[in-house]
Short mmCIF file of C-alpha atoms in Angstrom, two decimals:
data_model
loop_
_atom_site.label_atom_id
_atom_site.label_comp_id
_atom_site.label_asym_id
_atom_site.label_seq_id
_atom_site.Cartn_x
_atom_site.Cartn_y
_atom_site.Cartn_z
CA MET A 1 42.82 166.53 170.37
CA ASP A 2 41.63 163.97 172.72
CA PHE A 3 40.13 166.56 175.12
CA ILE A 4 37.91 168.17 172.47
CA TYR A 5 36.71 164.74 171.44
CA VAL A 6 35.74 163.80 175.08
CA LEU A 7 34.07 167.33 175.48
CA GLY A 8 32.06 166.71 172.37
CA ASP A 9 31.00 163.30 173.72
CA LYS A 10 29.70 164.86 176.95
CA LEU A 11 28.03 167.59 175.04
CA ALA A 12 26.33 164.99 172.97
CA SER A 13 25.12 162.88 175.83
CA THR A 14 23.95 166.01 177.79
CA LEU A 15 22.09 167.09 174.71
CA PHE A 16 20.49 163.63 174.52
CA ASP A 17 19.22 164.17 178.03
CA VAL A 18 17.95 167.76 177.35
CA VAL A 19 16.23 167.14 174.00
CA PRO A 20 13.20 165.23 175.50
CA ILE A 21 12.77 167.98 178.20
CA ALA A 22 13.10 170.78 175.67
CA GLY A 23 10.62 168.89 173.41
CA ILE A 24 8.02 168.82 176.19
CA ILE A 25 8.44 172.35 177.23
CA PHE A 26 8.33 173.86 173.74
CA GLY A 27 5.72 171.39 172.57
CA PHE A 28 3.31 172.55 175.33
CA GLN A 29 4.37 176.14 174.92
CA PHE A 30 3.40 176.19 171.24
CA PHE A 31 0.49 173.69 171.04
CA VAL A 32 -1.24 174.21 174.35
CA ILE A 33 -0.36 177.59 175.72
CA ARG A 34 0.06 179.07 172.24
CA LYS A 35 1.88 182.10 173.26
CA PRO A 36 5.36 183.13 172.37
CA VAL A 37 7.92 182.49 175.22
CA ALA A 38 8.75 185.86 176.96
CA ASN A 39 12.44 186.60 176.40
CA LEU A 40 12.89 183.59 174.18
CA LYS A 41 16.37 184.58 173.27
CA LYS A 42 17.48 184.94 176.91
CA VAL A 43 15.85 181.66 177.92
CA LEU A 44 17.49 179.81 175.13
CA THR A 45 20.82 181.25 175.98
CA GLY A 46 20.28 180.30 179.56
CA MET A 47 19.57 176.76 178.52
CA LEU A 48 22.65 176.69 176.38
CA TYR A 49 24.75 177.78 179.41
CA VAL A 50 23.18 174.94 181.52
CA LEU A 51 24.05 172.51 178.78
CA VAL A 52 27.58 173.72 178.42
CA GLY A 53 27.88 173.98 182.23
CA ILE A 54 26.76 170.39 182.86
CA SER A 55 29.00 169.02 180.11
CA PHE A 56 32.05 170.82 181.47
CA PHE A 57 31.10 169.65 184.91
CA LEU A 58 30.75 165.95 184.01
CA LEU A 59 33.93 166.10 181.99
CA GLY A 60 35.86 167.49 184.92
CA LEU A 61 34.37 165.01 187.35
CA GLU A 62 35.25 162.02 185.02
CA GLN A 63 38.65 163.21 184.48
CA ALA A 64 39.59 164.13 188.00
CA LEU A 65 37.28 163.20 190.85
CA PHE A 66 35.62 160.04 189.90
CA PRO A 67 38.83 158.01 189.20
CA VAL A 68 40.43 159.19 192.40
CA GLY A 69 37.29 158.72 194.50
CA ARG A 70 36.86 155.19 193.11
CA MET A 71 40.50 154.32 193.66
CA MET A 72 40.34 155.69 197.14
CA ALA A 73 37.15 153.74 197.86
CA SER A 74 38.72 150.55 196.89
CA GLN A 75 42.04 151.20 198.67
CA LEU A 76 40.24 152.08 201.94
CA THR A 77 38.16 148.83 201.84
CA ASP A 78 41.15 146.81 200.88
CA PRO A 79 41.87 144.00 203.50
CA VAL A 80 45.59 144.64 203.25
CA PHE A 81 45.09 148.41 204.08
CA LEU A 82 42.61 147.45 206.89
CA GLU A 83 45.06 145.04 208.38
CA THR A 84 47.64 147.93 208.83
CA VAL A 85 45.11 150.28 210.61
CA ARG A 86 43.15 147.85 212.57
CA ILE A 87 42.40 148.34 216.30
CA THR A 88 41.07 144.95 217.29
CA THR A 89 42.55 141.44 217.05
CA GLY A 90 41.28 138.34 215.49
CA VAL A 91 38.73 138.57 212.71
CA LEU A 92 37.98 142.13 211.35
CA HIS A 93 35.33 143.95 213.51
CA TRP A 94 33.22 146.64 212.40
CA GLN A 95 35.37 149.23 214.38
CA ASP A 96 38.22 148.41 212.10
CA TYR A 97 36.66 150.17 209.23
CA TYR A 98 36.80 153.57 210.91
CA TRP A 99 38.71 155.26 208.11
CA VAL A 100 35.78 154.10 205.88
CA TYR A 101 33.34 155.82 208.08
CA VAL A 102 35.35 158.97 208.16
CA PHE A 103 35.76 158.82 204.39
CA ALA A 104 31.96 158.22 203.90
CA PHE A 105 31.19 161.21 206.14
CA THR A 106 33.59 163.62 204.54
CA ILE A 107 33.15 162.62 200.99
CA GLY A 108 29.36 162.74 201.53
CA ALA A 109 29.42 166.20 202.97
CA SER A 110 31.88 167.62 200.47
CA THR A 111 30.20 166.19 197.32
CA THR A 112 26.86 167.44 198.53
CA ILE A 113 28.17 170.98 198.88
CA ALA A 114 29.17 170.82 195.16
CA GLU A 115 25.78 169.26 194.04
CA PRO A 116 24.31 171.49 191.24
CA SER A 117 20.62 170.60 191.97
CA LEU A 118 20.94 171.35 195.59
CA ILE A 119 22.45 174.75 194.66
CA ALA A 120 19.43 175.38 192.42
CA VAL A 121 16.90 174.43 195.24
CA ALA A 122 18.90 176.50 197.83
CA ILE A 123 18.76 179.51 195.54
CA LYS A 124 15.01 179.12 195.17
CA ALA A 125 14.36 178.55 198.81
CA ASN A 126 16.24 181.67 199.77
CA GLU A 127 14.39 183.72 197.22
CA VAL A 128 10.95 182.49 198.28
CA SER A 129 11.61 182.71 201.92
CA GLY A 130 12.64 186.24 201.65
CA GLY A 131 16.12 185.38 202.86
CA ALA A 132 14.92 183.60 205.99
CA ILE A 133 16.44 180.39 204.68
CA GLY A 134 20.18 180.97 203.88
CA VAL A 135 21.64 179.39 200.80
CA TRP A 136 24.50 178.19 202.73
CA GLY A 137 22.50 177.30 205.83
CA LEU A 138 20.41 174.86 203.79
CA ARG A 139 23.30 173.43 201.86
CA VAL A 140 25.34 172.74 205.00
CA ALA A 141 22.28 171.18 206.77
CA VAL A 142 21.67 168.92 203.80
CA ALA A 143 25.40 168.08 203.54
CA ILE A 144 25.44 166.96 207.28
CA GLY A 145 22.40 164.80 206.60
CA VAL A 146 24.01 163.09 203.52
CA ALA A 147 27.34 162.61 205.48
CA VAL A 148 25.57 160.94 208.47
CA GLY A 149 23.40 158.85 206.09
CA ILE A 150 26.35 157.63 204.03
CA SER A 151 28.39 156.74 207.10
CA LEU A 152 25.56 154.88 208.64
CA GLY A 153 24.96 153.18 205.33
CA ALA A 154 28.64 152.14 205.24
CA TYR A 155 28.25 150.73 208.89
CA ARG A 156 25.21 148.82 207.70
CA ILE A 157 27.02 147.17 204.80
CA VAL A 158 29.93 146.21 207.18
CA THR A 159 27.67 144.91 209.88
CA GLY A 160 24.95 143.37 207.45
CA VAL A 161 22.00 144.75 209.31
CA PRO A 162 18.85 144.59 207.04
CA ILE A 163 18.45 148.03 205.45
CA HIS A 164 14.71 148.16 206.13
CA TYR A 165 15.28 148.53 209.88
CA PHE A 166 17.23 151.73 209.29
CA ILE A 167 14.75 153.05 206.78
CA ILE A 168 11.70 152.30 208.87
CA ALA A 169 13.34 153.91 211.96
CA GLY A 170 14.24 156.86 209.89
CA TYR A 171 10.72 157.28 208.57
CA VAL A 172 9.40 157.20 212.22
CA ILE A 173 11.84 159.89 213.10
CA VAL A 174 10.86 162.03 210.10
CA VAL A 175 7.24 161.71 210.92
CA ILE A 176 7.81 162.75 214.54
CA GLN A 177 9.91 165.68 213.51
CA THR A 178 7.28 166.79 211.04
CA PHE A 179 4.88 167.47 213.91
CA PHE A 180 7.40 169.54 215.81
CA SER A 181 9.03 171.53 213.01
CA PRO A 182 8.00 174.96 211.80
CA LYS A 183 5.24 174.25 209.16
CA ALA A 184 7.03 176.24 206.37
CA ILE A 185 10.12 174.13 206.36
CA VAL A 186 8.38 170.79 205.97
CA PRO A 187 7.90 170.60 202.21
CA LEU A 188 11.41 171.95 201.64
CA ALA A 189 12.88 169.42 204.00
CA TYR A 190 11.00 166.66 202.15
CA ASP A 191 12.31 167.89 198.85
CA SER A 192 15.92 167.93 200.10
CA GLY A 193 15.91 164.28 200.28
CA GLY A 194 15.52 163.92 196.58
CA VAL A 195 17.87 166.66 195.43
CA THR A 196 21.05 165.54 197.20
CA THR A 197 21.83 162.52 195.21
CA SER A 198 22.64 163.24 191.49
CA THR A 199 25.53 164.06 189.51
CA VAL A 200 28.42 164.17 192.09
CA THR A 201 27.30 162.06 194.91
CA VAL A 202 25.84 158.99 193.18
CA PRO A 203 28.91 157.72 191.35
CA LEU A 204 31.26 158.23 194.31
CA VAL A 205 28.83 156.79 196.77
CA ALA A 206 28.10 153.79 194.56
CA ALA A 207 31.81 153.12 194.29
CA LEU A 208 32.13 153.14 198.06
CA GLY A 209 29.21 150.75 198.49
CA LEU A 210 30.37 148.40 195.93
CA GLY A 211 33.96 148.35 197.25
CA LEU A 212 32.63 147.63 200.72
CA ALA A 213 30.16 144.96 199.66
CA GLU A 214 32.90 143.23 197.64
CA THR A 215 35.56 143.12 200.38
CA VAL A 216 33.56 142.60 203.49
CA PRO A 217 33.23 138.76 204.08
CA GLY A 218 29.74 137.54 203.67
CA ARG A 219 28.46 140.44 201.69
CA SER A 220 27.14 140.33 198.05
CA ALA A 221 28.00 143.23 195.85
CA LEU A 222 24.76 142.90 194.05
CA ILE A 223 22.46 142.91 197.08
CA ASP A 224 24.42 145.00 199.77
CA GLY A 225 26.01 147.38 197.26
CA PHE A 226 22.58 149.17 196.95
CA GLY A 227 21.03 151.16 199.72
CA LEU A 228 23.61 153.87 200.30
CA ILE A 229 21.70 156.28 198.12
CA ALA A 230 18.58 155.54 200.03
CA PHE A 231 20.32 156.63 203.29
CA ALA A 232 21.66 159.71 201.54
CA SER A 233 18.10 160.73 200.65
CA LEU A 234 16.57 159.94 204.00
CA PHE A 235 18.83 161.72 206.43
CA PRO A 236 18.73 165.20 204.93
CA MET A 237 15.10 165.43 205.63
CA MET A 238 15.96 165.01 209.29
CA SER A 239 18.90 167.44 209.26
CA VAL A 240 16.92 170.10 207.36
CA MET A 241 14.04 169.95 209.92
CA ALA A 242 16.60 169.91 212.65
CA TYR A 243 18.23 173.01 211.18
CA ALA A 244 14.78 174.72 211.28
CA GLN A 245 14.04 173.57 214.81
CA ILE A 246 17.38 174.80 216.03
CA SER A 247 17.09 178.22 214.36
CA VAL A 248 13.62 178.65 215.83
CA TRP A 249 14.81 177.57 219.23
CA LEU A 250 17.81 179.97 218.99
CA SER A 251 15.76 182.93 218.01
CA LYS A 252 13.13 182.27 220.77
CA ARG A 253 15.97 182.07 223.29
CA ASN A 254 17.55 185.41 222.09
CA HIS A 255 13.96 186.89 222.20
CA ARG A 256 13.54 185.80 225.74
CA ARG A 257 16.83 187.27 226.68
CA GLU A 258 16.06 190.63 225.09
CA ARG A 259 13.06 190.85 227.34
CA MET B 1 34.32 182.56 192.08
CA ASP B 2 31.71 180.89 194.21
CA SER B 3 32.36 177.62 192.43
CA VAL B 4 35.89 177.40 193.69
CA ARG B 5 34.53 177.48 197.16
CA ASP B 6 31.90 174.85 196.30
CA LEU B 7 34.62 172.48 195.07
CA MET B 8 37.18 173.14 197.94
CA PRO B 9 35.77 170.60 200.39
CA ILE B 10 36.07 167.70 197.96
CA MET B 11 39.68 168.64 197.21
CA LEU B 12 40.48 168.88 200.93
CA VAL B 13 39.04 165.54 201.60
CA ILE B 14 40.79 163.72 198.81
CA GLY B 15 44.05 165.48 199.69
CA PHE B 16 43.86 164.55 203.32
CA PHE B 17 43.06 160.91 202.63
CA GLN B 18 45.81 160.53 200.10
CA ILE B 19 48.56 162.21 202.19
CA PHE B 20 47.68 161.12 205.77
CA VAL B 21 45.84 157.87 205.57
CA LEU B 22 46.51 156.00 202.40
CA GLN B 23 50.03 157.74 202.11
CA GLN B 24 50.26 157.23 198.44
CA PRO B 25 51.39 159.79 195.89
CA LEU B 26 48.85 161.12 193.63
CA ASP B 27 49.65 160.14 190.05
CA ASN B 28 48.27 162.50 187.44
CA VAL B 29 48.21 165.76 189.49
CA ALA B 30 47.93 167.65 186.14
CA ALA B 31 44.83 165.75 185.08
CA LEU B 32 43.37 166.20 188.55
CA LEU B 33 43.82 170.09 188.45
CA SER B 34 42.59 170.46 184.97
CA GLY B 35 39.61 168.38 185.86
CA ALA B 36 38.96 170.49 188.95
CA PHE B 37 39.04 173.56 186.69
CA PHE B 38 36.51 172.08 184.24
CA VAL B 39 34.21 171.34 187.25
CA ILE B 40 34.45 174.89 188.41
CA LEU B 41 33.88 176.17 184.99
CA GLY B 42 30.86 173.88 184.52
CA LEU B 43 29.33 174.87 187.78
CA THR B 44 29.71 178.44 187.00
CA PHE B 45 28.02 178.11 183.65
CA PHE B 46 25.18 175.87 185.15
CA ILE B 47 24.27 178.43 187.82
CA TYR B 48 24.40 181.36 185.36
CA GLY B 49 22.08 179.48 183.02
CA LEU B 50 19.83 178.32 185.68
CA GLU B 51 18.85 181.85 186.61
CA MET B 52 18.71 182.93 182.95
CA GLY B 53 16.81 179.93 181.37
CA LEU B 54 15.58 177.08 183.49
CA PHE B 55 13.88 178.97 186.32
CA PRO B 56 12.15 181.63 184.15
CA ILE B 57 10.71 179.13 181.69
CA GLY B 58 9.48 176.80 184.48
CA GLU B 59 7.85 179.65 186.26
CA SER B 60 6.44 181.38 183.10
CA MET B 61 4.74 178.03 182.20
CA ALA B 62 3.34 177.67 185.57
CA HIS B 63 1.89 181.11 185.37
CA ALA B 64 0.59 180.54 181.82
CA PHE B 65 -1.19 177.29 182.83
CA ALA B 66 -2.64 178.97 185.89
CA ARG B 67 -4.13 181.72 183.68
CA LYS B 68 -5.26 179.32 181.08
CA GLY B 69 -7.21 177.48 183.82
CA SER B 70 -7.13 174.12 182.14
CA VAL B 71 -6.41 171.63 184.78
CA PHE B 72 -6.23 168.89 182.20
CA TRP B 73 -3.43 170.39 180.24
CA LEU B 74 -1.53 171.36 183.42
CA LEU B 75 -1.66 167.72 184.59
CA ALA B 76 -0.76 166.43 181.13
CA PHE B 77 2.28 168.71 181.22
CA SER B 78 3.21 167.57 184.68
CA PHE B 79 3.00 163.99 183.71
CA ALA B 80 5.00 164.42 180.53
CA LEU B 81 7.62 166.44 182.46
CA GLY B 82 8.04 163.69 185.12
CA PHE B 83 7.96 160.83 182.72
CA GLY B 84 9.94 162.35 179.93
CA THR B 85 12.92 163.50 182.12
CA THR B 86 13.19 160.25 184.00
CA VAL B 87 12.83 157.56 181.24
CA ALA B 88 16.18 158.52 179.57
CA GLU B 89 18.03 159.34 182.81
CA PRO B 90 21.47 157.64 182.67
CA ALA B 91 21.59 156.91 186.43
CA LEU B 92 18.23 155.14 186.19
CA ILE B 93 19.32 153.08 183.15
CA ALA B 94 22.50 151.95 185.08
CA VAL B 95 20.45 151.02 188.17
CA ALA B 96 17.78 149.17 186.18
CA ASP B 97 20.39 147.07 184.52
CA GLU B 98 22.07 146.17 187.89
CA ALA B 99 18.65 145.41 189.30
CA ALA B 100 17.87 142.94 186.45
CA LYS B 101 21.13 141.12 187.08
CA VAL B 102 20.23 140.79 190.77
CA ALA B 103 16.86 139.45 189.91
CA ALA B 104 18.29 136.94 187.49
CA ARG B 105 20.76 135.70 189.96
CA ALA B 106 18.15 135.27 192.62
CA GLY B 107 16.14 133.22 190.14
CA HIS B 108 13.12 135.52 189.84
CA ILE B 109 13.52 135.71 186.06
CA ASP B 110 15.21 133.52 183.57
CA ASN B 111 18.94 134.12 183.52
CA HIS B 112 19.34 134.94 179.91
CA ALA B 113 19.90 138.15 178.03
CA GLU B 114 16.33 138.74 176.72
CA ALA B 115 14.60 138.24 180.12
CA ILE B 116 17.12 140.45 181.80
CA ASP B 117 16.67 143.15 179.13
CA ASN B 118 12.92 142.95 179.49
CA TYR B 119 12.95 143.23 183.19
CA ALA B 120 15.45 146.17 183.15
CA THR B 121 13.20 148.04 180.54
CA GLY B 122 10.07 147.23 182.66
CA LEU B 123 11.81 148.64 185.63
CA ARG B 124 12.75 151.77 183.89
CA PHE B 125 9.17 152.39 182.60
CA THR B 126 7.77 151.62 186.10
CA VAL B 127 9.99 154.33 187.63
CA ALA B 128 9.45 156.86 184.94
CA LEU B 129 5.64 156.24 185.17
CA SER B 130 5.91 156.61 188.94
CA VAL B 131 7.65 159.93 188.61
CA GLY B 132 5.01 161.16 186.11
CA VAL B 133 2.26 160.25 188.55
CA ALA B 134 4.26 161.74 191.39
CA ILE B 135 4.49 165.14 189.66
CA VAL B 136 0.73 164.99 188.79
CA ILE B 137 -0.15 164.25 192.48
CA GLY B 138 2.22 166.99 193.68
CA VAL B 139 0.52 169.40 191.29
CA LEU B 140 -2.90 168.38 192.37
CA ARG B 141 -1.84 168.86 195.98
CA ILE B 142 -0.89 172.54 195.20
CA LEU B 143 -4.17 173.09 193.42
CA LYS B 144 -6.37 171.42 196.04
CA ASN B 145 -4.34 172.55 199.03
CA TRP B 146 -3.93 169.00 200.51
CA SER B 147 -1.78 168.53 203.36
CA ILE B 148 1.77 167.23 202.44
CA HIS B 149 2.36 165.67 205.87
CA TYR B 150 -0.44 163.14 205.61
CA MET B 151 0.30 162.32 202.02
CA ILE B 152 3.94 161.52 202.72
CA MET B 153 3.01 159.57 205.85
CA THR B 154 0.56 157.56 203.90
CA GLY B 155 3.42 156.90 201.44
CA TYR B 156 5.76 155.77 204.23
CA ILE B 157 3.16 153.42 205.55
CA LEU B 158 2.73 151.85 202.14
CA VAL B 159 6.48 151.54 201.72
CA ILE B 160 6.79 149.84 205.19
CA VAL B 161 3.86 147.35 204.51
CA MET B 162 5.09 146.59 201.03
CA THR B 163 8.67 146.08 202.36
CA GLY B 164 7.22 143.20 204.36
CA VAL B 165 5.74 141.48 201.41
CA ALA B 166 8.15 142.27 198.55
CA PRO B 167 11.09 139.84 197.62
CA ASP B 168 14.32 140.74 199.46
CA GLU B 169 16.43 141.51 196.41
CA ILE B 170 14.27 144.30 195.26
CA ILE B 171 14.17 146.21 198.47
CA GLY B 172 17.63 147.96 198.35
CA ILE B 173 17.04 148.77 194.74
CA ALA B 174 13.60 150.08 195.37
CA TYR B 175 14.89 152.41 198.05
CA ASP B 176 17.61 153.59 195.90
CA SER B 177 15.43 154.21 192.98
CA GLY B 178 13.82 157.03 194.87
CA GLY B 179 17.20 158.95 194.92
CA VAL B 180 18.31 158.40 191.43
CA THR B 181 15.29 159.71 189.57
CA THR B 182 15.84 163.44 190.09
CA SER B 183 18.49 164.79 187.67
CA THR B 184 20.26 168.02 187.51
CA ILE B 185 17.83 169.60 184.97
CA THR B 186 14.62 168.15 186.32
CA VAL B 187 15.07 169.51 189.90
CA PRO B 188 15.31 173.20 189.01
CA LEU B 189 12.54 172.87 186.43
CA VAL B 190 10.14 171.06 188.69
CA THR B 191 10.93 173.35 191.62
CA ALA B 192 10.24 176.35 189.45
CA LEU B 193 6.96 174.83 188.29
CA GLY B 194 5.83 174.25 191.83
CA ILE B 195 6.82 177.61 193.13
CA GLY B 196 5.33 179.25 190.01
CA LEU B 197 1.99 177.56 190.59
CA ALA B 198 1.92 178.33 194.22
CA SER B 199 2.61 181.98 193.62
CA SER B 200 0.03 182.38 190.79
CA ILE B 201 -2.86 180.72 192.59
CA SER B 202 -4.30 183.00 195.23
CA GLY B 203 -4.27 181.80 198.87
CA ARG B 204 -1.14 179.67 198.32
CA ASN B 205 2.11 180.36 199.91
CA PRO B 206 5.10 179.52 197.75
CA MET B 207 7.18 178.35 200.73
CA LEU B 208 4.43 176.05 202.14
CA ASP B 209 3.00 174.85 198.81
CA GLY B 210 5.59 175.47 196.18
CA PHE B 211 7.98 172.86 197.41
CA GLY B 212 7.14 169.19 197.74
CA LEU B 213 7.04 168.05 194.15
CA ILE B 214 10.52 166.52 194.46
CA ALA B 215 9.50 164.69 197.62
CA PHE B 216 6.67 162.92 195.83
CA ALA B 217 9.10 162.19 192.89
CA SER B 218 11.45 160.48 195.34
CA LEU B 219 8.84 158.53 197.33
CA LEU B 220 6.58 157.18 194.53
CA PRO B 221 9.29 155.33 192.72
CA ILE B 222 10.03 153.25 195.86
CA ILE B 223 6.36 152.18 196.11
CA PHE B 224 6.06 151.45 192.35
CA VAL B 225 9.32 149.38 192.27
CA LEU B 226 8.32 147.41 195.30
CA GLY B 227 5.09 146.80 193.52
CA TYR B 228 6.98 145.84 190.40
CA GLY B 229 9.10 143.36 192.39
CA MET B 230 5.96 141.75 193.92
CA ILE B 231 4.15 141.43 190.52
CA ILE B 232 6.97 139.98 188.52
#
């Protein structure tokens, strides 16, 4: 059966990713730490689950979401489609791409919610903070950050503004926020920039960037197609710090009221 | 079934755009639904295995290294983990190949297969090296209790300065390379390592000191790739 073959293929390629990691872990465990792994059987079973989980996950994504997402990205950036929904006259203006921004925002947010590495970090953050940081609160905050980032990134490709202006401005905002945020959230916020963009988001976002860069006049797919991922890793830092700032502010306000 | 809820937003977005904006029928509804089912199944397995395998092994190794007290081996492990998980990362291989084509088209390297291949491989190893170094720096930070703010800010300043000097074609790729390095297996492991270390060294707070390793792993590749673009 075709499906079994594809699943086997996914399993093999995931295994290929996992083998070096497992080699490093068990190599150090046996040669440096020189102690048996506690609950070895459980750990191995857990790793097997992770392997099977990622394989099924990728299989499903490739069968269902990626083709549809790619097709939609190319349809939404298609000049023929844009002609039917445009709101200005004459040459296409950046406003005419409004559906692209809406798509970028919603697909950025929704794929981030399903991102496995973010789920992992959110579970840990919840555990370590003793429940102060909600699993869903963090995930939604990061999702909003990715959504804003990708829409802005799409706008950048359409208008052709150089990427480093945005990135530098973003860095400045992150630095300013760092000084005003609760200290405990800062490392987690910095981390959330990196975890957002892996299995689900990157392929869909790359398709959108490439589709835009290919169809917008004057853009080169090779140069302008890049950069969306950078946006998606920058903005979550801001949104997570903002999430912490808002929750501190809200609890202070409630506190004052109680008095 | 938490995973159903996790996947719901994507389905809603795709459904909305297909029906109301693009107004085109979905072909292959059956494939779409079975694909969604596999995604849900996969996520469920992944999260289950995470709590059972990846988190415990990451943390128990961090504890073991802390007890052993050998900084050298801890750093060697950190480097190996960062380098080893990145060098074979499929997303990175894809980006490096694209980047090499850009460089060839821009005339930075010869436009033939061998030069492009060399450039892509060089880029890949640069990124992997940077992630290895990043985890080492991050672990050192936890050990020495350095302030993450100033380290990240120094990194930002470096990125901004290097952006001014590096060739234009490499900039977008360099910025992106920060995001593609951290895979689904690396993130839980590295997070567990950081938290395990922070909770087994006295005077460290896991919330304040345990996180931050991924941040270095996403920042350092930008600096290294910009540097790579300037040297080549």
